[in-house]
Amino acid sequence: MSQAAPAITRSPADVVKDTPVSQAANGICYAVSGQVSTGEADLERMVAAVPRSAAAALSRKAYYFVPLTVSQGDDTLIADRYDVTLSDDAVCHRNLNLGDSQCVFISTRLMDDKFSVAFEFYINVGHAVVERAGVSQEFADLAWKQVEASVRGETSLDAWDARKLASAGAADGEKYKNEFLSAAFADSISIYLLSLYLDVDYYDLRERDYPLLAPGPLAEGLRNVAELFPPNPGFEFAVYYKRRS
């Protein structure tokens, strides 16, 4: 009985060398290599959803949407298609510095649905924006006000853990407060971008490891982010508290 040939793996440098890069209207550079799970039109719109004001923080970066990014010790390999024998060592994404640029390889077949692939991309974008531009003072004031009011939940496990440590009254509380604000801001940017691309249901954002921030306070943060990074033409941000049946 014939067996399928194993997936071909290449180094990230070879993928970069052999794969043409496109540049979206907002300035983001991206490329597709191998048998990815998301269609070309969906990827184009996914990248185009990032507002120009946020995309400005992504210079010298290029995003590569690939089937699998595989971690093997200190080495990273890129598979040309999904292979179950490689999936255990696959990671959602890997940031690699090649030359004077950073290349971000996103595994589309590890998640294999549009929501998850987009969220992985936007989470990376959110953290890149915070790393380059820092945390907005308006957002920081709003987020900490919510903490002081003991608002339920948080935007991610990292933000949840940092918030608990920042609120514990320890000597290094200021350090954890800054970590919380950075995580919460990156999370909110990511969720906001996802909402520009897809019709996101609040319950789709939930994870088991922490309680999600209550809908009202979450919406406050997203509106603040929308003011900082207005949508590009062709995209719209809106919050609906109750869907009509």
PDB file of C-alpha atoms in Angstrom:
ATOM      1  CA  MET A   1       0.000   0.000   0.000  1.00  0.00           C
ATOM      2  CA  SER A   2       1.475   3.348  -1.010  1.00  0.00           C
ATOM      3  CA  GLN A   3       2.059   6.005   1.620  1.00  0.00           C
ATOM      4  CA  ALA A   4       1.996   9.750   1.172  1.00  0.00           C
ATOM      5  CA  ALA A   5       5.429  11.305   0.895  1.00  0.00           C
ATOM      6  CA  PRO A   6       6.487  13.310   3.953  1.00  0.00           C
ATOM      7  CA  ALA A   7       6.207  17.078   3.818  1.00  0.00           C
ATOM      8  CA  ILE A   8       9.202  18.959   2.489  1.00  0.00           C
ATOM      9  CA  THR A   9      10.858  21.196   5.094  1.00  0.00           C
ATOM     10  CA  ARG A  10      13.091  24.166   4.390  1.00  0.00           C
ATOM     11  CA  SER A  11      14.948  26.715   6.451  1.00  0.00           C
ATOM     12  CA  PRO A  12      13.267  30.088   7.002  1.00  0.00           C
ATOM     13  CA  ALA A  13      16.079  31.734   5.042  1.00  0.00           C
ATOM     14  CA  ASP A  14      15.313  29.547   2.017  1.00  0.00           C
ATOM     15  CA  VAL A  15      11.608  30.351   2.265  1.00  0.00           C
ATOM     16  CA  VAL A  16      12.382  34.075   2.369  1.00  0.00           C
ATOM     17  CA  LYS A  17      14.743  33.758  -0.604  1.00  0.00           C
ATOM     18  CA  ASP A  18      12.261  31.821  -2.755  1.00  0.00           C
ATOM     19  CA  THR A  19       8.958  33.497  -1.831  1.00  0.00           C
ATOM     20  CA  PRO A  20       7.852  36.802  -3.394  1.00  0.00           C
ATOM     21  CA  VAL A  21       6.593  39.381  -0.914  1.00  0.00           C
ATOM     22  CA  SER A  22       3.534  41.568  -1.450  1.00  0.00           C
ATOM     23  CA  GLN A  23       2.922  44.947   0.152  1.00  0.00           C
ATOM     24  CA  ALA A  24      -0.606  45.888   1.173  1.00  0.00           C
ATOM     25  CA  ALA A  25      -1.959  49.411   0.767  1.00  0.00           C
ATOM     26  CA  ASN A  26      -1.346  50.028   4.481  1.00  0.00           C
ATOM     27  CA  GLY A  27       2.352  49.247   4.021  1.00  0.00           C
ATOM     28  CA  ILE A  28       2.456  45.765   5.606  1.00  0.00           C
ATOM     29  CA  CYS A  29       4.661  43.241   3.811  1.00  0.00           C
ATOM     30  CA  TYR A  30       3.443  39.654   3.658  1.00  0.00           C
ATOM     31  CA  ALA A  31       3.878  36.450   1.691  1.00  0.00           C
ATOM     32  CA  VAL A  32       2.313  33.018   1.302  1.00  0.00           C
ATOM     33  CA  SER A  33       4.312  29.804   1.014  1.00  0.00           C
ATOM     34  CA  GLY A  34       3.058  26.222   0.720  1.00  0.00           C
ATOM     35  CA  GLN A  35      -0.431  24.748   1.117  1.00  0.00           C
ATOM     36  CA  VAL A  36      -1.985  27.216   3.560  1.00  0.00           C
ATOM     37  CA  SER A  37      -5.488  26.901   4.974  1.00  0.00           C
ATOM     38  CA  THR A  38      -6.695  30.443   4.288  1.00  0.00           C
ATOM     39  CA  GLY A  39      -7.625  31.666   0.813  1.00  0.00           C
ATOM     40  CA  GLU A  40      -5.726  34.426  -0.937  1.00  0.00           C
ATOM     41  CA  ALA A  41      -8.629  36.893  -0.792  1.00  0.00           C
ATOM     42  CA  ASP A  42      -9.114  36.268   2.930  1.00  0.00           C
ATOM     43  CA  LEU A  43      -5.405  36.819   3.626  1.00  0.00           C
ATOM     44  CA  GLU A  44      -5.423  40.042   1.606  1.00  0.00           C
ATOM     45  CA  ARG A  45      -8.359  41.407   3.597  1.00  0.00           C
ATOM     46  CA  MET A  46      -6.870  40.151   6.881  1.00  0.00           C
ATOM     47  CA  VAL A  47      -3.701  42.166   6.293  1.00  0.00           C
ATOM     48  CA  ALA A  48      -5.573  45.160   4.851  1.00  0.00           C
ATOM     49  CA  ALA A  49      -7.693  45.437   8.023  1.00  0.00           C
ATOM     50  CA  VAL A  50      -4.740  46.781  10.027  1.00  0.00           C
ATOM     51  CA  PRO A  51      -5.164  50.586  10.155  1.00  0.00           C
ATOM     52  CA  ARG A  52      -2.372  52.597   8.566  1.00  0.00           C
ATOM     53  CA  SER A  53      -1.618  54.285  11.893  1.00  0.00           C
ATOM     54  CA  ALA A  54      -0.952  50.884  13.486  1.00  0.00           C
ATOM     55  CA  ALA A  55       0.836  49.448  10.439  1.00  0.00           C
ATOM     56  CA  ALA A  56       3.381  52.264  10.706  1.00  0.00           C
ATOM     57  CA  ALA A  57       4.897  50.394  13.672  1.00  0.00           C
ATOM     58  CA  LEU A  58       5.576  47.322  11.513  1.00  0.00           C
ATOM     59  CA  SER A  59       8.379  48.646   9.325  1.00  0.00           C
ATOM     60  CA  ARG A  60      11.201  46.188   8.668  1.00  0.00           C
ATOM     61  CA  LYS A  61       8.793  43.306   9.291  1.00  0.00           C
ATOM     62  CA  ALA A  62       7.384  40.744   6.879  1.00  0.00           C
ATOM     63  CA  TYR A  63       4.698  38.188   7.691  1.00  0.00           C
ATOM     64  CA  TYR A  64       4.913  34.737   6.089  1.00  0.00           C
ATOM     65  CA  PHE A  65       1.768  32.609   6.137  1.00  0.00           C
ATOM     66  CA  VAL A  66       2.960  29.001   5.921  1.00  0.00           C
ATOM     67  CA  PRO A  67       1.440  25.549   6.595  1.00  0.00           C
ATOM     68  CA  LEU A  68       3.597  24.682   9.633  1.00  0.00           C
ATOM     69  CA  THR A  69       6.421  26.380  11.498  1.00  0.00           C
ATOM     70  CA  VAL A  70       8.331  23.553  13.170  1.00  0.00           C
ATOM     71  CA  SER A  71      10.639  23.942  16.166  1.00  0.00           C
ATOM     72  CA  GLN A  72      13.452  21.389  16.349  1.00  0.00           C
ATOM     73  CA  GLY A  73      15.754  22.322  19.197  1.00  0.00           C
ATOM     74  CA  ASP A  74      17.530  25.535  18.281  1.00  0.00           C
ATOM     75  CA  ASP A  75      16.447  25.216  14.660  1.00  0.00           C
ATOM     76  CA  THR A  76      13.232  26.282  12.934  1.00  0.00           C
ATOM     77  CA  LEU A  77      11.952  24.587   9.792  1.00  0.00           C
ATOM     78  CA  ILE A  78       9.041  25.486   7.503  1.00  0.00           C
ATOM     79  CA  ALA A  79       6.905  22.662   6.087  1.00  0.00           C
ATOM     80  CA  ASP A  80       5.346  23.001   2.652  1.00  0.00           C
ATOM     81  CA  ARG A  81       2.098  21.341   3.770  1.00  0.00           C
ATOM     82  CA  TYR A  82       0.439  19.882   6.854  1.00  0.00           C
ATOM     83  CA  ASP A  83       2.090  16.690   8.111  1.00  0.00           C
ATOM     84  CA  VAL A  84       0.806  14.930  11.223  1.00  0.00           C
ATOM     85  CA  THR A  85       4.326  13.702  12.014  1.00  0.00           C
ATOM     86  CA  LEU A  86       5.493  17.327  12.297  1.00  0.00           C
ATOM     87  CA  SER A  87       2.446  18.764  14.063  1.00  0.00           C
ATOM     88  CA  ASP A  88       3.632  17.896  17.588  1.00  0.00           C
ATOM     89  CA  ASP A  89       6.686  20.113  17.119  1.00  0.00           C
ATOM     90  CA  ALA A  90       4.839  22.890  15.312  1.00  0.00           C
ATOM     91  CA  VAL A  91       4.371  26.323  16.900  1.00  0.00           C
ATOM     92  CA  CYS A  92       1.716  28.935  16.186  1.00  0.00           C
ATOM     93  CA  HIS A  93       4.318  31.447  15.056  1.00  0.00           C
ATOM     94  CA  ARG A  94       8.013  32.195  15.213  1.00  0.00           C
ATOM     95  CA  ASN A  95       9.736  35.573  14.927  1.00  0.00           C
ATOM     96  CA  LEU A  96      13.161  35.356  13.302  1.00  0.00           C
ATOM     97  CA  ASN A  97      15.628  38.131  12.559  1.00  0.00           C
ATOM     98  CA  LEU A  98      17.062  37.696   9.078  1.00  0.00           C
ATOM     99  CA  GLY A  99      19.451  40.404   7.997  1.00  0.00           C
ATOM    100  CA  ASP A 100      18.150  43.786   9.081  1.00  0.00           C
ATOM    101  CA  SER A 101      14.496  42.669   9.036  1.00  0.00           C
ATOM    102  CA  GLN A 102      12.269  40.520  11.194  1.00  0.00           C
ATOM    103  CA  CYS A 103      10.289  37.766   9.517  1.00  0.00           C
ATOM    104  CA  VAL A 104       7.240  36.342  11.273  1.00  0.00           C
ATOM    105  CA  PHE A 105       6.203  32.834  10.214  1.00  0.00           C
ATOM    106  CA  ILE A 106       2.575  32.007  11.060  1.00  0.00           C
ATOM    107  CA  SER A 107       1.382  28.391  10.972  1.00  0.00           C
ATOM    108  CA  THR A 108      -1.967  28.415   9.206  1.00  0.00           C
ATOM    109  CA  ARG A 109      -2.508  24.650   9.249  1.00  0.00           C
ATOM    110  CA  LEU A 110      -1.896  24.258  12.979  1.00  0.00           C
ATOM    111  CA  MET A 111      -5.066  26.287  13.646  1.00  0.00           C
ATOM    112  CA  ASP A 112      -6.827  25.634  10.347  1.00  0.00           C
ATOM    113  CA  ASP A 113      -9.689  28.139  10.684  1.00  0.00           C
ATOM    114  CA  LYS A 114      -9.952  31.770   9.629  1.00  0.00           C
ATOM    115  CA  PHE A 115     -10.703  33.101  13.112  1.00  0.00           C
ATOM    116  CA  SER A 116      -7.644  31.485  14.720  1.00  0.00           C
ATOM    117  CA  VAL A 117      -5.219  32.372  11.931  1.00  0.00           C
ATOM    118  CA  ALA A 118      -6.386  35.997  11.966  1.00  0.00           C
ATOM    119  CA  PHE A 119      -6.186  36.250  15.749  1.00  0.00           C
ATOM    120  CA  GLU A 120      -2.645  34.839  15.741  1.00  0.00           C
ATOM    121  CA  PHE A 121      -1.638  37.449  13.170  1.00  0.00           C
ATOM    122  CA  TYR A 122      -3.319  40.297  15.035  1.00  0.00           C
ATOM    123  CA  ILE A 123      -1.850  39.274  18.392  1.00  0.00           C
ATOM    124  CA  ASN A 124       1.574  39.538  16.818  1.00  0.00           C
ATOM    125  CA  VAL A 125       0.672  42.925  15.355  1.00  0.00           C
ATOM    126  CA  GLY A 126      -0.659  44.142  18.711  1.00  0.00           C
ATOM    127  CA  HIS A 127       2.539  43.244  20.548  1.00  0.00           C
ATOM    128  CA  ALA A 128       4.654  44.816  17.789  1.00  0.00           C
ATOM    129  CA  VAL A 129       2.713  48.086  18.060  1.00  0.00           C
ATOM    130  CA  VAL A 130       3.177  48.189  21.847  1.00  0.00           C
ATOM    131  CA  GLU A 131       6.867  47.333  21.534  1.00  0.00           C
ATOM    132  CA  ARG A 132       7.408  50.160  19.061  1.00  0.00           C
ATOM    133  CA  ALA A 133       4.986  52.841  20.274  1.00  0.00           C
ATOM    134  CA  GLY A 134       4.386  51.995  23.947  1.00  0.00           C
ATOM    135  CA  VAL A 135       1.071  52.150  25.798  1.00  0.00           C
ATOM    136  CA  SER A 136      -1.349  55.007  25.243  1.00  0.00           C
ATOM    137  CA  GLN A 137      -1.786  57.047  28.423  1.00  0.00           C
ATOM    138  CA  GLU A 138      -5.545  57.246  27.838  1.00  0.00           C
ATOM    139  CA  PHE A 139      -5.772  53.478  27.575  1.00  0.00           C
ATOM    140  CA  ALA A 140      -3.526  53.012  30.618  1.00  0.00           C
ATOM    141  CA  ASP A 141      -5.739  55.300  32.705  1.00  0.00           C
ATOM    142  CA  LEU A 142      -8.878  53.467  31.572  1.00  0.00           C
ATOM    143  CA  ALA A 143      -7.464  49.972  32.152  1.00  0.00           C
ATOM    144  CA  TRP A 144      -6.140  50.788  35.619  1.00  0.00           C
ATOM    145  CA  LYS A 145      -9.407  52.463  36.569  1.00  0.00           C
ATOM    146  CA  GLN A 146     -11.115  49.167  35.713  1.00  0.00           C
ATOM    147  CA  VAL A 147      -8.647  47.295  37.913  1.00  0.00           C
ATOM    148  CA  GLU A 148      -9.279  49.654  40.837  1.00  0.00           C
ATOM    149  CA  ALA A 149     -13.017  49.129  40.361  1.00  0.00           C
ATOM    150  CA  SER A 150     -12.467  45.331  40.573  1.00  0.00           C
ATOM    151  CA  VAL A 151     -13.996  44.798  37.136  1.00  0.00           C
ATOM    152  CA  ARG A 152     -14.359  41.090  36.418  1.00  0.00           C
ATOM    153  CA  GLY A 153     -11.959  39.249  34.139  1.00  0.00           C
ATOM    154  CA  GLU A 154      -9.165  40.273  31.794  1.00  0.00           C
ATOM    155  CA  THR A 155      -8.138  40.231  28.131  1.00  0.00           C
ATOM    156  CA  SER A 156      -5.581  37.381  28.261  1.00  0.00           C
ATOM    157  CA  LEU A 157      -3.837  35.059  30.679  1.00  0.00           C
ATOM    158  CA  ASP A 158      -0.729  37.272  30.650  1.00  0.00           C
ATOM    159  CA  ALA A 159      -2.791  40.348  31.517  1.00  0.00           C
ATOM    160  CA  TRP A 160      -4.725  38.389  34.152  1.00  0.00           C
ATOM    161  CA  ASP A 161      -1.566  37.151  35.901  1.00  0.00           C
ATOM    162  CA  ALA A 162       0.167  40.550  35.767  1.00  0.00           C
ATOM    163  CA  ARG A 163      -2.959  42.267  37.082  1.00  0.00           C
ATOM    164  CA  LYS A 164      -3.091  39.961  40.114  1.00  0.00           C
ATOM    165  CA  LEU A 165       0.581  40.588  40.885  1.00  0.00           C
ATOM    166  CA  ALA A 166       0.240  44.346  40.358  1.00  0.00           C
ATOM    167  CA  SER A 167      -2.709  44.456  42.765  1.00  0.00           C
ATOM    168  CA  ALA A 168      -1.000  42.404  45.479  1.00  0.00           C
ATOM    169  CA  GLY A 169       0.782  45.365  47.058  1.00  0.00           C
ATOM    170  CA  ALA A 170       4.266  43.877  46.600  1.00  0.00           C
ATOM    171  CA  ALA A 171       7.423  45.981  46.344  1.00  0.00           C
ATOM    172  CA  ASP A 172       7.689  45.269  42.614  1.00  0.00           C
ATOM    173  CA  GLY A 173       4.039  46.132  41.999  1.00  0.00           C
ATOM    174  CA  GLU A 174       4.936  48.943  39.583  1.00  0.00           C
ATOM    175  CA  LYS A 175       6.826  46.488  37.379  1.00  0.00           C
ATOM    176  CA  TYR A 176       3.810  44.189  37.206  1.00  0.00           C
ATOM    177  CA  LYS A 177       1.516  47.148  36.606  1.00  0.00           C
ATOM    178  CA  ASN A 178       3.546  48.105  33.533  1.00  0.00           C
ATOM    179  CA  GLU A 179       3.482  44.476  32.344  1.00  0.00           C
ATOM    180  CA  PHE A 180      -0.279  44.393  32.830  1.00  0.00           C
ATOM    181  CA  LEU A 181      -0.848  47.620  30.896  1.00  0.00           C
ATOM    182  CA  SER A 182       1.366  46.453  28.014  1.00  0.00           C
ATOM    183  CA  ALA A 183      -0.400  43.091  27.808  1.00  0.00           C
ATOM    184  CA  ALA A 184      -3.887  44.597  28.081  1.00  0.00           C
ATOM    185  CA  PHE A 185      -3.151  47.211  25.407  1.00  0.00           C
ATOM    186  CA  ALA A 186      -1.709  44.621  22.990  1.00  0.00           C
ATOM    187  CA  ASP A 187      -4.703  42.347  23.647  1.00  0.00           C
ATOM    188  CA  SER A 188      -7.191  45.131  22.996  1.00  0.00           C
ATOM    189  CA  ILE A 189      -5.463  46.118  19.762  1.00  0.00           C
ATOM    190  CA  SER A 190      -5.609  42.464  18.669  1.00  0.00           C
ATOM    191  CA  ILE A 191      -9.304  42.053  19.468  1.00  0.00           C
ATOM    192  CA  TYR A 192     -10.102  45.373  17.792  1.00  0.00           C
ATOM    193  CA  LEU A 193      -8.281  44.327  14.598  1.00  0.00           C
ATOM    194  CA  LEU A 194     -10.046  40.968  14.644  1.00  0.00           C
ATOM    195  CA  SER A 195     -13.400  42.770  14.883  1.00  0.00           C
ATOM    196  CA  LEU A 196     -12.553  44.828  11.793  1.00  0.00           C
ATOM    197  CA  TYR A 197     -11.924  41.660   9.815  1.00  0.00           C
ATOM    198  CA  LEU A 198     -14.645  39.366  11.202  1.00  0.00           C
ATOM    199  CA  ASP A 199     -17.973  39.608  12.985  1.00  0.00           C
ATOM    200  CA  VAL A 200     -16.636  38.583  16.402  1.00  0.00           C
ATOM    201  CA  ASP A 201     -18.885  37.158  19.100  1.00  0.00           C
ATOM    202  CA  TYR A 202     -17.752  38.002  22.641  1.00  0.00           C
ATOM    203  CA  TYR A 203     -18.050  34.350  23.659  1.00  0.00           C
ATOM    204  CA  ASP A 204     -15.652  33.258  20.920  1.00  0.00           C
ATOM    205  CA  LEU A 205     -12.880  35.100  22.777  1.00  0.00           C
ATOM    206  CA  ARG A 206     -13.220  33.110  25.979  1.00  0.00           C
ATOM    207  CA  GLU A 207     -10.519  30.730  27.191  1.00  0.00           C
ATOM    208  CA  ARG A 208     -10.673  28.326  30.100  1.00  0.00           C
ATOM    209  CA  ASP A 209      -7.576  29.574  31.925  1.00  0.00           C
ATOM    210  CA  TYR A 210      -8.961  32.963  32.951  1.00  0.00           C
ATOM    211  CA  PRO A 211     -12.302  34.823  32.953  1.00  0.00           C
ATOM    212  CA  LEU A 212     -12.718  37.186  30.011  1.00  0.00           C
ATOM    213  CA  LEU A 213     -13.134  40.866  30.795  1.00  0.00           C
ATOM    214  CA  ALA A 214     -16.798  41.811  31.215  1.00  0.00           C
ATOM    215  CA  PRO A 215     -18.461  42.957  27.949  1.00  0.00           C
ATOM    216  CA  GLY A 216     -18.969  46.607  28.921  1.00  0.00           C
ATOM    217  CA  PRO A 217     -15.383  47.269  30.091  1.00  0.00           C
ATOM    218  CA  LEU A 218     -14.008  45.300  27.143  1.00  0.00           C
ATOM    219  CA  ALA A 219     -15.996  47.499  24.770  1.00  0.00           C
ATOM    220  CA  GLU A 220     -14.658  50.630  26.523  1.00  0.00           C
ATOM    221  CA  GLY A 221     -11.117  49.551  25.818  1.00  0.00           C
ATOM    222  CA  LEU A 222     -11.885  48.668  22.206  1.00  0.00           C
ATOM    223  CA  ARG A 223     -13.508  52.066  21.605  1.00  0.00           C
ATOM    224  CA  ASN A 224     -10.402  53.737  23.008  1.00  0.00           C
ATOM    225  CA  VAL A 225      -8.214  51.726  20.631  1.00  0.00           C
ATOM    226  CA  ALA A 226     -10.516  52.595  17.711  1.00  0.00           C
ATOM    227  CA  GLU A 227      -9.988  56.298  18.435  1.00  0.00           C
ATOM    228  CA  LEU A 228      -6.218  55.801  18.400  1.00  0.00           C
ATOM    229  CA  PHE A 229      -6.242  53.666  15.238  1.00  0.00           C
ATOM    230  CA  PRO A 230      -9.262  54.595  13.094  1.00  0.00           C
ATOM    231  CA  PRO A 231     -10.349  51.925  10.566  1.00  0.00           C
ATOM    232  CA  ASN A 232      -9.096  52.067   7.009  1.00  0.00           C
ATOM    233  CA  PRO A 233     -11.643  52.806   4.251  1.00  0.00           C
ATOM    234  CA  GLY A 234     -13.769  49.725   3.641  1.00  0.00           C
ATOM    235  CA  PHE A 235     -13.646  48.571   7.271  1.00  0.00           C
ATOM    236  CA  GLU A 236     -15.976  49.424  10.130  1.00  0.00           C
ATOM    237  CA  PHE A 237     -15.868  49.090  13.902  1.00  0.00           C
ATOM    238  CA  ALA A 238     -19.066  48.660  15.914  1.00  0.00           C
ATOM    239  CA  VAL A 239     -20.104  47.080  19.210  1.00  0.00           C
ATOM    240  CA  TYR A 240     -23.476  45.348  19.481  1.00  0.00           C
ATOM    241  CA  TYR A 241     -24.627  44.229  22.910  1.00  0.00           C
ATOM    242  CA  LYS A 242     -27.484  42.033  21.770  1.00  0.00           C
ATOM    243  CA  ARG A 243     -27.880  40.228  18.512  1.00  0.00           C
ATOM    244  CA  ARG A 244     -31.295  40.209  16.913  1.00  0.00           C
ATOM    245  CA  SER A 245     -32.706  36.752  16.263  1.00  0.00           C
TER     246      SER A 245
END
